[in-house]
Amino acid sequence: MSGKVLLWDMTREEAEEAFKEADFIVLPTGSMEQHSSHLPLSTDSIRAEELTEYLALHSDGLRMVVLPTLVYGQSLHHIHFPGTITLREETYIQVLRDIAWSVKQHGGRRLLIVNYHGGNMAPIELARMMIEREIGLKVYFVGWSSFAADLVREWFPGVPYGHACYYETSMILHFRPDLVDREKMRRQRQRQRHELQAPTHPLTRPPSAAYFEDEYPDGGIGDPTLARAELAERLIPIVTERIIKALKEDMKLE
Ligand SMILES: [Zn+2]
């Protein structure tokens, strides 16, 4: 093995060997979409690139080859904000199928998708089943933030978090502080679409809006002014360890 984890850096011969030996061929998935007025459009893709490489370098014996980050995501709900570039759901599914097919040609045993953007989740779930049925490649799926949720909530109990919130802002303050516009950091407004008080029936219309601005006119959630780079630094090793442990346990179920 060359010791390299990024396919981007490998020669053909290095890739041939790495694909054969790898437990997981890993695809980081991000987005190119607005993240309120204080964060770059690349927020999810920066996290995808940095955190997935860190995962592969701290994998406790699991061998990983990391594919180039899929920086375009399914971001139709952000399209009215300037700069957002999106793939339609059907395009996104096709891109994943073609990447998986290529991985299979080179002898990859398992595809691991590590996702950093909520809008990608539904098309990934559909593509996952198509890939398993049609290409015969095992697909694992990790939402990085799902493994961090309890810790992120503990930082500021009761403060909403999500898109462009204190959590995502802390990550970019850690990895690319030069891209955070601190003067534009402010509490994000939320419009209540449904005043729901313990509904007694299943909802007939999901509470999430088709367009993000209908619920969050500033383009983000919660209070980014609470963000600190130290929060990200504390989180990263713990979440990485959790993900690796989960992968090892789930591999035993194959
Ligand atoms: Zn984001």
Coordinates of N, CA and C and ligand atoms in Angstrom, one line a residue:
M1 N 0.8 -1.2 0.0 CA 0.0 0.0 0.0 C 0.9 1.3 0.0
S2 N 0.4 2.3 -0.7 CA 1.2 3.5 -0.8 C 1.1 4.4 0.4
G3 N 0.1 4.1 1.3 CA -0.2 5.0 2.4 C -1.1 6.1 2.1
K4 N -1.4 6.3 0.8 CA -2.3 7.4 0.4 C -3.7 6.9 0.6
V5 N -4.6 7.8 1.0 CA -6.0 7.5 1.1 C -6.9 8.1 0.0
L6 N -6.4 9.2 -0.6 CA -7.2 9.9 -1.6 C -6.9 9.4 -3.0
L7 N -8.0 8.9 -3.6 CA -7.9 8.5 -5.0 C -7.3 9.6 -5.9
W8 N -7.6 10.8 -5.6 CA -7.1 12.0 -6.3 C -5.6 12.0 -6.4
D9 N -4.9 11.5 -5.3 CA -3.4 11.6 -5.3 C -2.8 10.3 -5.9
M10 N -3.5 9.3 -6.2 CA -2.9 8.0 -6.6 C -2.6 7.9 -8.1
T11 N -1.6 7.1 -8.4 CA -1.3 6.7 -9.7 C -2.2 5.5 -10.1
R12 N -2.2 5.1 -11.3 CA -3.1 4.0 -11.7 C -2.7 2.7 -10.9
E13 N -1.4 2.5 -10.8 CA -0.9 1.2 -10.1 C -1.3 1.3 -8.7
E14 N -1.1 2.5 -8.0 CA -1.5 2.6 -6.6 C -3.0 2.4 -6.4
A15 N -3.8 2.9 -7.4 CA -5.2 2.7 -7.3 C -5.6 1.3 -7.4
E16 N -5.0 0.6 -8.3 CA -5.3 -0.8 -8.5 C -5.1 -1.6 -7.2
E17 N -4.0 -1.4 -6.6 CA -3.7 -2.1 -5.3 C -4.7 -1.7 -4.2
A18 N -4.9 -0.4 -4.1 CA -5.7 0.2 -3.0 C -7.2 -0.3 -3.1
F19 N -7.7 -0.4 -4.4 CA -9.1 -0.9 -4.5 C -9.2 -2.3 -4.1
K20 N -8.2 -3.1 -4.4 CA -8.2 -4.5 -4.1 C -8.2 -4.7 -2.6
E21 N -7.4 -3.9 -1.9 CA -7.2 -4.1 -0.4 C -8.2 -3.4 0.4
A22 N -8.9 -2.4 -0.1 CA -9.8 -1.6 0.7 C -11.0 -2.3 1.3
D23 N -11.3 -2.0 2.5 CA -12.6 -2.5 3.1 C -13.7 -1.6 2.5
F24 N -13.4 -0.3 2.4 CA -14.5 0.6 1.9 C -13.9 1.6 0.9
I25 N -14.6 1.7 -0.2 CA -14.4 2.9 -1.1 C -15.4 3.9 -0.7
V26 N -14.8 5.1 -0.3 CA -15.7 6.1 0.4 C -16.0 7.3 -0.5
L27 N -17.2 7.6 -0.6 CA -17.7 8.8 -1.4 C -18.2 9.9 -0.4
P28 N -17.5 11.0 -0.2 CA -18.0 12.1 0.5 C -19.0 12.9 -0.3
T29 N -20.2 13.3 0.3 CA -21.2 14.0 -0.5 C -21.5 15.3 0.2
G30 N -21.4 16.4 -0.6 CA -21.6 17.8 0.0 C -22.7 18.5 -0.8
S31 N -22.5 19.8 -0.9 CA -23.4 20.6 -1.7 C -22.7 21.9 -2.1
M32 N -23.4 22.6 -3.0 CA -22.9 24.0 -3.4 C -24.2 24.8 -3.3
E33 N -24.4 25.3 -2.1 CA -25.6 26.0 -1.8 C -25.5 27.1 -0.8
Q34 N -26.3 28.1 -0.8 CA -26.3 29.2 0.1 C -26.3 28.7 1.5
H35 N -25.5 29.3 2.4 CA -25.5 29.0 3.8 C -25.6 30.3 4.6
S36 N -26.7 31.0 4.4 CA -27.0 32.3 5.0 C -25.9 33.3 4.5
S37 N -25.8 34.5 5.2 CA -24.9 35.5 4.6 C -23.5 35.5 5.2
H38 N -23.3 34.6 6.1 CA -21.9 34.6 6.8 C -21.0 33.4 6.4
L39 N -21.6 32.4 5.7 CA -20.8 31.2 5.4 C -20.7 31.0 3.9
P40 N -19.6 30.3 3.4 CA -19.5 30.1 2.0 C -20.4 29.1 1.4
L41 N -20.7 29.1 0.1 CA -21.5 28.1 -0.5 C -21.0 26.7 -0.4
S42 N -19.7 26.6 -0.2 CA -19.0 25.3 -0.1 C -19.0 24.7 1.3
T43 N -19.8 25.3 2.2 CA -19.8 24.8 3.6 C -19.9 23.3 3.8
D44 N -20.9 22.7 3.1 CA -21.1 21.2 3.3 C -20.0 20.5 2.6
S45 N -19.5 21.0 1.5 CA -18.4 20.3 0.7 C -17.1 20.4 1.4
I46 N -16.8 21.5 2.1 CA -15.6 21.7 2.9 C -15.6 20.6 4.0
R47 N -16.8 20.5 4.7 CA -16.9 19.5 5.8 C -16.7 18.1 5.2
A48 N -17.3 17.9 4.0 CA -17.3 16.5 3.4 C -15.8 16.2 3.1
E49 N -15.1 17.1 2.6 CA -13.7 16.8 2.2 C -12.8 16.6 3.4
E50 N -12.9 17.5 4.3 CA -12.0 17.5 5.5 C -12.3 16.4 6.4
L51 N -13.6 16.2 6.8 CA -13.9 15.2 7.8 C -13.8 13.8 7.2
T52 N -14.0 13.6 5.9 CA -13.9 12.2 5.4 C -12.5 11.8 5.3
E53 N -11.6 12.8 4.9 CA -10.2 12.4 4.9 C -9.7 12.1 6.3
Y54 N -10.1 12.9 7.3 CA -9.8 12.6 8.7 C -10.2 11.2 9.1
L55 N -11.5 10.9 8.7 CA -12.0 9.6 9.0 C -11.1 8.5 8.4
A56 N -10.7 8.6 7.2 CA -9.9 7.6 6.5 C -8.5 7.5 7.2
L57 N -8.0 8.6 7.7 CA -6.7 8.6 8.3 C -6.7 8.2 9.8
H58 N -8.0 8.1 10.4 CA -8.1 7.6 11.8 C -9.1 6.5 11.8
S59 N -8.9 5.5 11.0 CA -9.9 4.4 10.7 C -9.6 3.2 11.6
D60 N -8.7 3.2 12.5 CA -8.4 2.1 13.4 C -8.3 0.8 12.7
G61 N -7.6 0.7 11.6 CA -7.3 -0.5 10.9 C -8.2 -0.8 9.7
L62 N -9.4 -0.1 9.6 CA -10.2 -0.2 8.4 C -9.5 0.4 7.2
R63 N -9.4 -0.3 6.1 CA -8.7 0.3 4.9 C -9.7 1.0 4.0
M64 N -9.4 2.3 3.8 CA -10.3 3.1 3.0 C -9.6 3.8 1.8
V65 N -10.3 3.9 0.7 CA -9.9 4.8 -0.4 C -11.0 5.8 -0.5
V66 N -10.6 7.1 -0.5 CA -11.6 8.2 -0.5 C -11.7 8.7 -1.9
L67 N -12.9 8.7 -2.5 CA -13.1 9.2 -3.9 C -13.2 10.8 -3.7
P68 N -13.0 11.5 -4.9 CA -13.2 12.9 -4.8 C -14.6 13.3 -4.3
T69 N -14.7 14.3 -3.5 CA -16.0 14.7 -3.0 C -17.0 15.1 -4.1
L70 N -18.2 14.6 -4.0 CA -19.3 15.0 -4.9 C -19.8 16.4 -4.3
V71 N -19.3 17.5 -4.9 CA -19.5 18.8 -4.4 C -20.9 19.3 -4.8
Y72 N -21.5 18.8 -5.8 CA -22.9 19.2 -6.2 C -23.8 18.3 -5.5
G73 N -24.9 18.8 -4.9 CA -25.9 18.0 -4.2 C -27.3 18.3 -4.8
Q74 N -28.3 17.8 -4.1 CA -29.7 18.1 -4.4 C -30.0 19.2 -3.5
S75 N -30.1 20.4 -4.1 CA -30.3 21.7 -3.3 C -31.5 22.5 -3.9
L76 N -32.5 21.8 -4.5 CA -33.6 22.6 -5.2 C -34.3 23.5 -4.2
H77 N -34.3 23.1 -2.9 CA -35.0 24.0 -1.9 C -34.3 25.3 -1.6
H78 N -33.0 25.4 -2.1 CA -32.2 26.6 -1.9 C -32.0 27.4 -3.2
I79 N -32.7 27.0 -4.3 CA -32.4 27.6 -5.6 C -32.7 29.0 -5.7
H80 N -33.6 29.6 -4.9 CA -33.9 31.0 -5.0 C -32.9 31.9 -4.4
F81 N -31.9 31.3 -3.7 CA -30.8 32.1 -3.1 C -29.7 32.1 -4.1
P82 N -29.0 33.3 -4.3 CA -27.9 33.4 -5.3 C -26.8 32.4 -5.0
G83 N -26.3 31.8 -6.2 CA -25.1 31.0 -6.1 C -25.4 29.5 -6.0
T84 N -26.6 29.1 -5.5 CA -26.9 27.7 -5.4 C -26.9 27.0 -6.7
I85 N -26.1 25.9 -6.8 CA -26.0 25.1 -8.0 C -26.5 23.7 -7.5
T86 N -27.5 23.2 -8.2 CA -28.1 21.9 -7.8 C -28.2 20.9 -8.9
L87 N -28.2 19.6 -8.5 CA -28.6 18.5 -9.4 C -30.0 18.2 -9.1
R88 N -30.8 17.8 -10.1 CA -32.1 17.3 -9.8 C -32.0 16.0 -9.2
E89 N -33.1 15.5 -8.5 CA -33.0 14.3 -7.8 C -32.6 13.1 -8.7
E90 N -33.2 13.1 -9.9 CA -33.0 12.0 -10.8 C -31.5 12.0 -11.3
T91 N -31.0 13.2 -11.5 CA -29.6 13.3 -12.0 C -28.7 12.8 -10.8
Y92 N -29.0 13.2 -9.6 CA -28.2 12.8 -8.5 C -28.1 11.3 -8.3
I93 N -29.3 10.7 -8.5 CA -29.3 9.2 -8.4 C -28.4 8.6 -9.5
Q94 N -28.5 9.1 -10.7 CA -27.7 8.6 -11.8 C -26.2 8.7 -11.6
V95 N -25.8 9.9 -11.0 CA -24.4 10.1 -10.7 C -23.9 9.1 -9.7
L96 N -24.7 8.8 -8.7 CA -24.3 7.8 -7.7 C -24.2 6.4 -8.3
R97 N -25.2 6.1 -9.2 CA -25.1 4.8 -9.9 C -23.9 4.6 -10.7
D98 N -23.5 5.7 -11.5 CA -22.4 5.6 -12.4 C -21.1 5.5 -11.6
I99 N -21.0 6.2 -10.5 CA -19.8 6.1 -9.6 C -19.7 4.7 -9.0
A100 N -20.8 4.2 -8.5 CA -20.8 2.8 -8.0 C -20.4 1.8 -9.0
W101 N -20.9 2.0 -10.2 CA -20.6 1.0 -11.3 C -19.1 1.0 -11.6
S102 N -18.5 2.2 -11.6 CA -17.1 2.3 -11.8 C -16.3 1.7 -10.7
V103 N -16.7 1.9 -9.4 CA -16.1 1.3 -8.3 C -16.1 -0.2 -8.4
K104 N -17.2 -0.8 -8.9 CA -17.4 -2.2 -9.0 C -16.4 -2.8 -10.1
Q105 N -16.2 -2.0 -11.2 CA -15.3 -2.4 -12.2 C -13.9 -2.7 -11.7
H106 N -13.5 -1.9 -10.7 CA -12.1 -2.0 -10.2 C -12.0 -2.9 -9.0
G107 N -13.1 -3.6 -8.7 CA -13.0 -4.6 -7.6 C -13.3 -4.1 -6.2
G108 N -13.9 -2.9 -6.2 CA -14.3 -2.4 -4.8 C -15.3 -3.3 -4.2
R109 N -15.1 -3.5 -2.9 CA -16.0 -4.5 -2.2 C -17.2 -3.8 -1.6
R110 N -17.0 -2.6 -1.1 CA -18.1 -1.9 -0.4 C -18.0 -0.4 -0.7
L111 N -19.2 0.2 -1.0 CA -19.2 1.7 -1.2 C -19.7 2.3 0.1
L112 N -19.0 3.2 0.6 CA -19.5 3.9 1.8 C -19.7 5.4 1.5
I113 N -21.0 5.8 1.6 CA -21.3 7.2 1.3 C -21.4 7.9 2.6
V114 N -20.5 9.0 2.7 CA -20.5 9.8 4.0 C -21.1 11.1 3.6
N115 N -22.3 11.4 4.1 CA -23.1 12.5 3.6 C -23.1 13.7 4.6
Y116 N -23.1 14.9 4.0 CA -23.0 16.2 4.9 C -24.1 17.2 4.5
H117 N -25.1 16.7 3.8 CA -26.2 17.6 3.3 C -27.5 16.9 3.3
G118 N -28.5 17.5 4.1 CA -29.8 16.8 4.3 C -30.5 16.6 3.0
G119 N -30.4 17.5 2.0 CA -31.2 17.4 0.7 C -30.7 16.1 -0.1
N120 N -29.5 15.6 0.2 CA -29.0 14.4 -0.5 C -29.6 13.1 0.0
M121 N -30.2 13.2 1.2 CA -30.6 11.9 1.8 C -31.6 11.1 1.1
A122 N -32.7 11.7 0.6 CA -33.7 10.9 -0.1 C -33.2 10.3 -1.4
P123 N -32.5 11.1 -2.3 CA -31.9 10.4 -3.5 C -30.9 9.3 -3.2
I124 N -30.1 9.6 -2.1 CA -29.1 8.5 -1.7 C -29.8 7.2 -1.3
E125 N -30.9 7.4 -0.6 CA -31.6 6.2 -0.1 C -32.1 5.4 -1.3
L126 N -32.6 6.1 -2.3 CA -33.1 5.4 -3.5 C -32.0 4.8 -4.3
A127 N -30.9 5.5 -4.5 CA -29.7 5.0 -5.3 C -29.1 3.8 -4.6
R128 N -29.1 3.9 -3.3 CA -28.5 2.8 -2.5 C -29.1 1.4 -2.9
M129 N -30.5 1.4 -2.9 CA -31.1 0.2 -3.2 C -30.9 -0.2 -4.7
M130 N -30.9 0.8 -5.6 CA -30.7 0.4 -7.0 C -29.3 -0.2 -7.2
I131 N -28.3 0.4 -6.5 CA -26.9 -0.1 -6.6 C -26.8 -1.5 -6.1
E132 N -27.4 -1.7 -5.0 CA -27.3 -3.1 -4.4 C -28.0 -4.1 -5.4
R133 N -29.2 -3.7 -5.9 CA -29.9 -4.7 -6.8 C -29.3 -4.8 -8.2
E134 N -28.9 -3.7 -8.8 CA -28.5 -3.7 -10.2 C -27.0 -3.9 -10.4
I135 N -26.2 -3.4 -9.4 CA -24.7 -3.5 -9.6 C -24.1 -4.5 -8.7
G136 N -24.8 -4.9 -7.7 CA -24.3 -6.0 -6.8 C -23.2 -5.5 -5.9
L137 N -23.3 -4.2 -5.5 CA -22.2 -3.7 -4.7 C -22.9 -3.3 -3.3
K138 N -22.2 -3.7 -2.2 CA -22.8 -3.3 -0.9 C -22.6 -1.8 -0.7
V139 N -23.7 -1.2 -0.2 CA -23.6 0.3 0.0 C -23.9 0.5 1.5
Y140 N -22.9 1.2 2.1 CA -23.1 1.7 3.5 C -23.3 3.2 3.5
F141 N -24.1 3.7 4.4 CA -24.4 5.1 4.4 C -24.3 5.7 5.8
V142 N -23.5 6.8 5.9 CA -23.3 7.5 7.2 C -23.7 8.9 7.0
G143 N -24.6 9.4 7.8 CA -24.7 10.9 7.9 C -23.8 11.4 9.0
W144 N -22.8 12.1 8.7 CA -21.8 12.5 9.7 C -22.4 13.1 10.9
S145 N -23.3 14.1 10.6 CA -24.0 14.9 11.7 C -24.9 14.0 12.6
S146 N -25.4 12.9 12.0 CA -26.3 12.1 12.9 C -25.5 11.5 14.0
F147 N -24.2 11.2 13.8 CA -23.3 10.7 14.8 C -22.9 11.8 15.8
A148 N -23.2 13.0 15.5 CA -22.8 14.1 16.4 C -24.0 14.8 17.1
A149 N -25.2 14.4 16.7 CA -26.4 15.1 17.1 C -26.5 15.4 18.6
D150 N -26.3 14.3 19.4 CA -26.4 14.5 20.9 C -25.4 15.5 21.5
L151 N -24.2 15.4 20.9 CA -23.1 16.3 21.4 C -23.4 17.8 21.0
V152 N -23.9 18.0 19.8 CA -24.2 19.3 19.3 C -25.3 19.9 20.1
R153 N -26.3 19.1 20.4 CA -27.5 19.6 21.2 C -27.0 20.0 22.6
E154 N -26.1 19.2 23.2 CA -25.6 19.5 24.5 C -24.9 20.9 24.6
W155 N -24.3 21.3 23.5 CA -23.6 22.6 23.6 C -24.5 23.7 24.0
F156 N -25.7 23.8 23.4 CA -26.6 24.9 23.7 C -28.0 24.3 23.7
P157 N -28.4 23.7 24.8 CA -29.7 23.0 24.9 C -30.8 24.0 24.5
G158 N -31.7 23.5 23.7 CA -32.9 24.3 23.4 C -32.7 25.2 22.2
V159 N -31.4 25.5 21.8 CA -31.2 26.4 20.6 C -31.3 25.5 19.3
P160 N -32.2 25.9 18.4 CA -32.3 25.1 17.2 C -31.0 25.0 16.4
Y161 N -30.7 23.8 15.8 CA -29.5 23.7 15.0 C -29.9 23.0 13.7
G162 N -29.0 23.2 12.7 CA -29.2 22.7 11.4 C -28.4 23.5 10.4
H163 N -29.1 23.8 9.3 CA -28.4 24.5 8.2 C -27.8 25.9 8.6
A164 N -26.5 26.0 8.4 CA -25.8 27.3 8.7 C -25.9 27.7 10.1
C165 N -26.1 26.8 11.0 CA -26.3 27.1 12.5 C -25.0 27.2 13.2
Y166 N -25.0 27.2 14.5 CA -23.7 27.4 15.3 C -22.8 26.2 15.1
Y167 N -23.4 25.0 14.8 CA -22.6 23.8 14.5 C -21.8 23.9 13.2
E168 N -22.6 24.2 12.1 CA -21.9 24.3 10.8 C -20.9 25.5 10.8
T169 N -21.3 26.5 11.5 CA -20.4 27.7 11.5 C -19.1 27.4 12.3
S170 N -19.2 26.6 13.4 CA -18.1 26.2 14.1 C -17.1 25.4 13.3
M171 N -17.7 24.5 12.5 CA -16.8 23.7 11.6 C -16.0 24.5 10.6
I172 N -16.7 25.5 10.0 CA -16.0 26.3 9.0 C -15.0 27.3 9.7
L173 N -15.3 27.7 11.0 CA -14.4 28.5 11.7 C -13.1 27.7 12.0
H174 N -13.3 26.4 12.2 CA -12.1 25.5 12.4 C -11.3 25.2 11.1
F175 N -12.0 24.9 10.0 CA -11.3 24.5 8.8 C -10.9 25.7 7.9
R176 N -11.8 26.7 7.8 CA -11.5 27.8 6.9 C -12.0 29.1 7.5
P177 N -11.4 29.6 8.6 CA -11.9 30.8 9.2 C -11.9 32.0 8.3
D178 N -11.0 31.9 7.3 CA -10.9 33.1 6.3 C -12.2 33.2 5.5
L179 N -13.0 32.1 5.5 CA -14.2 32.2 4.6 C -15.5 32.5 5.4
V180 N -15.3 32.8 6.8 CA -16.5 33.2 7.6 C -16.6 34.7 7.7
D181 N -17.7 35.3 7.3 CA -17.9 36.7 7.5 C -18.5 37.0 8.8
R182 N -17.6 37.3 9.8 CA -18.1 37.4 11.2 C -19.1 38.6 11.4
E183 N -18.9 39.6 10.6 CA -19.8 40.7 10.7 C -21.2 40.4 10.3
K184 N -21.4 39.4 9.5 CA -22.7 39.0 9.0 C -23.4 37.9 9.9
M185 N -22.6 37.5 10.9 CA -23.2 36.4 11.7 C -24.3 37.0 12.6
R186 N -25.5 36.5 12.5 CA -26.6 37.0 13.3 C -27.7 35.9 13.5
R187 N -28.4 36.0 14.6 CA -29.6 35.1 14.8 C -30.5 35.0 13.6
Q188 N -30.9 33.8 13.3 CA -31.7 33.6 12.0 C -33.2 33.6 12.4
R189 N -33.9 34.3 11.6 CA -35.4 34.3 11.9 C -36.1 33.0 11.4
Q190 N -37.1 32.6 12.0 CA -37.9 31.5 11.6 C -39.4 31.8 11.6
R191 N -40.1 31.5 10.5 CA -41.5 31.7 10.4 C -42.2 30.4 10.7
Q192 N -43.2 30.5 11.6 CA -43.9 29.3 12.0 C -45.0 29.0 10.9
R193 N -44.8 27.9 10.2 CA -45.8 27.5 9.2 C -47.0 26.7 9.9
H194 N -46.7 25.9 10.9 CA -47.7 25.2 11.6 C -47.6 25.4 13.1
E195 N -48.6 25.8 13.7 CA -48.6 25.8 15.2 C -49.1 24.5 15.6
L196 N -48.2 23.6 15.8 CA -48.7 22.2 16.1 C -48.6 22.0 17.6
Q197 N -49.8 21.6 18.2 CA -49.8 21.3 19.6 C -50.3 19.9 19.8
A198 N -49.3 19.0 20.0 CA -49.6 17.6 20.1 C -50.7 17.1 19.2
P199 N -50.5 17.0 17.9 CA -51.5 16.5 17.0 C -52.0 15.1 17.4
T200 N -53.3 14.9 17.3 CA -53.8 13.6 17.6 C -53.9 12.7 16.4
H201 N -53.5 13.2 15.2 CA -53.6 12.4 14.0 C -52.3 12.4 13.3
P202 N -52.1 11.4 12.4 CA -50.9 11.6 11.5 C -51.0 12.8 10.7
L203 N -49.9 13.5 10.5 CA -49.9 14.8 9.7 C -50.2 14.4 8.2
T204 N -51.1 15.2 7.6 CA -51.5 15.0 6.2 C -50.6 15.9 5.3
R205 N -49.9 16.8 5.9 CA -49.0 17.6 5.1 C -47.7 17.8 5.9
P206 N -46.5 17.3 5.4 CA -45.3 17.4 6.2 C -45.0 18.8 6.5
P207 N -44.4 19.1 7.7 CA -44.2 20.5 8.1 C -43.1 21.2 7.4
S208 N -42.2 20.4 6.7 CA -41.0 21.1 6.1 C -41.5 21.8 4.8
A209 N -40.9 22.9 4.5 CA -41.3 23.8 3.4 C -40.6 23.3 2.1
A210 N -41.3 23.5 1.0 CA -40.7 23.1 -0.3 C -39.5 24.0 -0.6
Y211 N -39.6 25.3 -0.2 CA -38.5 26.2 -0.4 C -38.0 26.7 1.0
F212 N -36.7 26.7 1.2 CA -36.1 26.9 2.5 C -36.5 28.3 3.1
E213 N -36.6 29.3 2.2 CA -36.9 30.7 2.6 C -38.3 30.8 3.2
D214 N -39.2 29.9 2.8 CA -40.6 30.0 3.3 C -40.6 29.9 4.9
E215 N -39.6 29.1 5.4 CA -39.5 28.9 6.8 C -38.4 29.7 7.4
Y216 N -37.3 29.8 6.7 CA -36.1 30.5 7.2 C -35.7 31.6 6.3
P217 N -36.3 32.8 6.4 CA -36.0 33.9 5.4 C -34.6 34.4 5.4
D218 N -33.8 34.2 6.4 CA -32.4 34.6 6.4 C -31.5 33.5 5.8
G219 N -32.0 32.3 5.5 CA -31.2 31.3 4.9 C -30.5 30.4 5.8
G220 N -30.7 30.5 7.1 CA -30.0 29.7 8.1 C -30.9 29.4 9.3
I221 N -30.4 28.6 10.2 CA -31.2 28.1 11.4 C -30.5 28.5 12.7
G222 N -31.3 29.0 13.7 CA -30.7 29.1 15.0 C -29.8 30.4 15.1
D223 N -28.8 30.2 15.9 CA -28.0 31.4 16.3 C -26.5 31.1 16.0
P224 N -26.0 31.5 14.8 CA -24.6 31.2 14.5 C -23.6 32.0 15.3
T225 N -24.1 33.1 16.0 CA -23.1 33.9 16.8 C -22.6 33.1 18.0
L226 N -23.2 31.9 18.3 CA -22.7 31.0 19.3 C -21.5 30.2 18.9
A227 N -21.2 30.2 17.6 CA -20.2 29.3 17.0 C -18.8 29.5 17.6
R228 N -18.0 28.5 17.8 CA -16.6 28.5 18.2 C -15.8 27.4 17.6
A229 N -14.6 27.7 17.1 CA -13.8 26.6 16.5 C -13.5 25.5 17.4
E230 N -13.4 25.8 18.7 CA -13.1 24.8 19.7 C -14.1 23.7 19.8
L231 N -15.4 24.1 19.5 CA -16.5 23.1 19.5 C -16.2 22.0 18.5
A232 N -15.8 22.5 17.3 CA -15.5 21.5 16.2 C -14.3 20.6 16.6
E233 N -13.3 21.2 17.2 CA -12.1 20.5 17.5 C -12.4 19.4 18.5
R234 N -13.3 19.7 19.5 CA -13.7 18.6 20.4 C -14.5 17.5 19.8
L235 N -15.3 17.9 18.9 CA -16.3 17.0 18.3 C -15.6 15.9 17.3
I236 N -14.7 16.4 16.5 CA -14.2 15.6 15.4 C -13.7 14.2 15.8
P237 N -12.7 14.2 16.8 CA -12.2 12.8 17.2 C -13.3 11.9 17.7
I238 N -14.2 12.4 18.5 CA -15.3 11.6 19.1 C -16.2 11.0 18.1
V239 N -16.6 11.9 17.2 CA -17.6 11.4 16.1 C -16.9 10.4 15.2
T240 N -15.6 10.7 14.9 CA -14.9 9.8 14.0 C -14.8 8.4 14.6
E241 N -14.5 8.3 15.9 CA -14.4 7.1 16.6 C -15.8 6.3 16.6
R242 N -16.9 7.1 16.8 CA -18.2 6.5 16.8 C -18.5 5.9 15.4
I243 N -18.2 6.6 14.4 CA -18.5 6.1 13.0 C -17.7 4.8 12.7
I244 N -16.4 4.8 13.0 CA -15.6 3.7 12.8 C -16.1 2.4 13.5
K245 N -16.5 2.7 14.8 CA -17.0 1.6 15.6 C -18.3 1.0 15.0
A246 N -19.2 1.9 14.5 CA -20.5 1.5 13.9 C -20.2 0.7 12.7
L247 N -19.3 1.2 11.8 CA -19.0 0.4 10.6 C -18.5 -1.0 10.9
K248 N -17.6 -1.1 11.9 CA -17.0 -2.4 12.3 C -18.1 -3.3 12.7
E249 N -19.0 -2.8 13.5 CA -20.1 -3.6 14.0 C -21.1 -4.0 12.9
D250 N -21.4 -3.1 12.0 CA -22.3 -3.4 10.9 C -21.7 -4.4 9.9
M251 N -20.3 -4.4 9.7 CA -19.7 -5.3 8.8 C -19.9 -6.7 9.3
K252 N -20.0 -6.9 10.6 CA -20.2 -8.3 11.2 C -21.5 -8.8 10.8
L253 N -22.4 -8.0 10.4 CA -23.8 -8.4 10.1 C -23.9 -8.9 8.6
E254 N -22.8 -8.7 7.8 CA -22.9 -9.1 6.4 C -23.2 -10.6 6.2
Ligands
ZN1 ZN -24.9 22.9 5.4

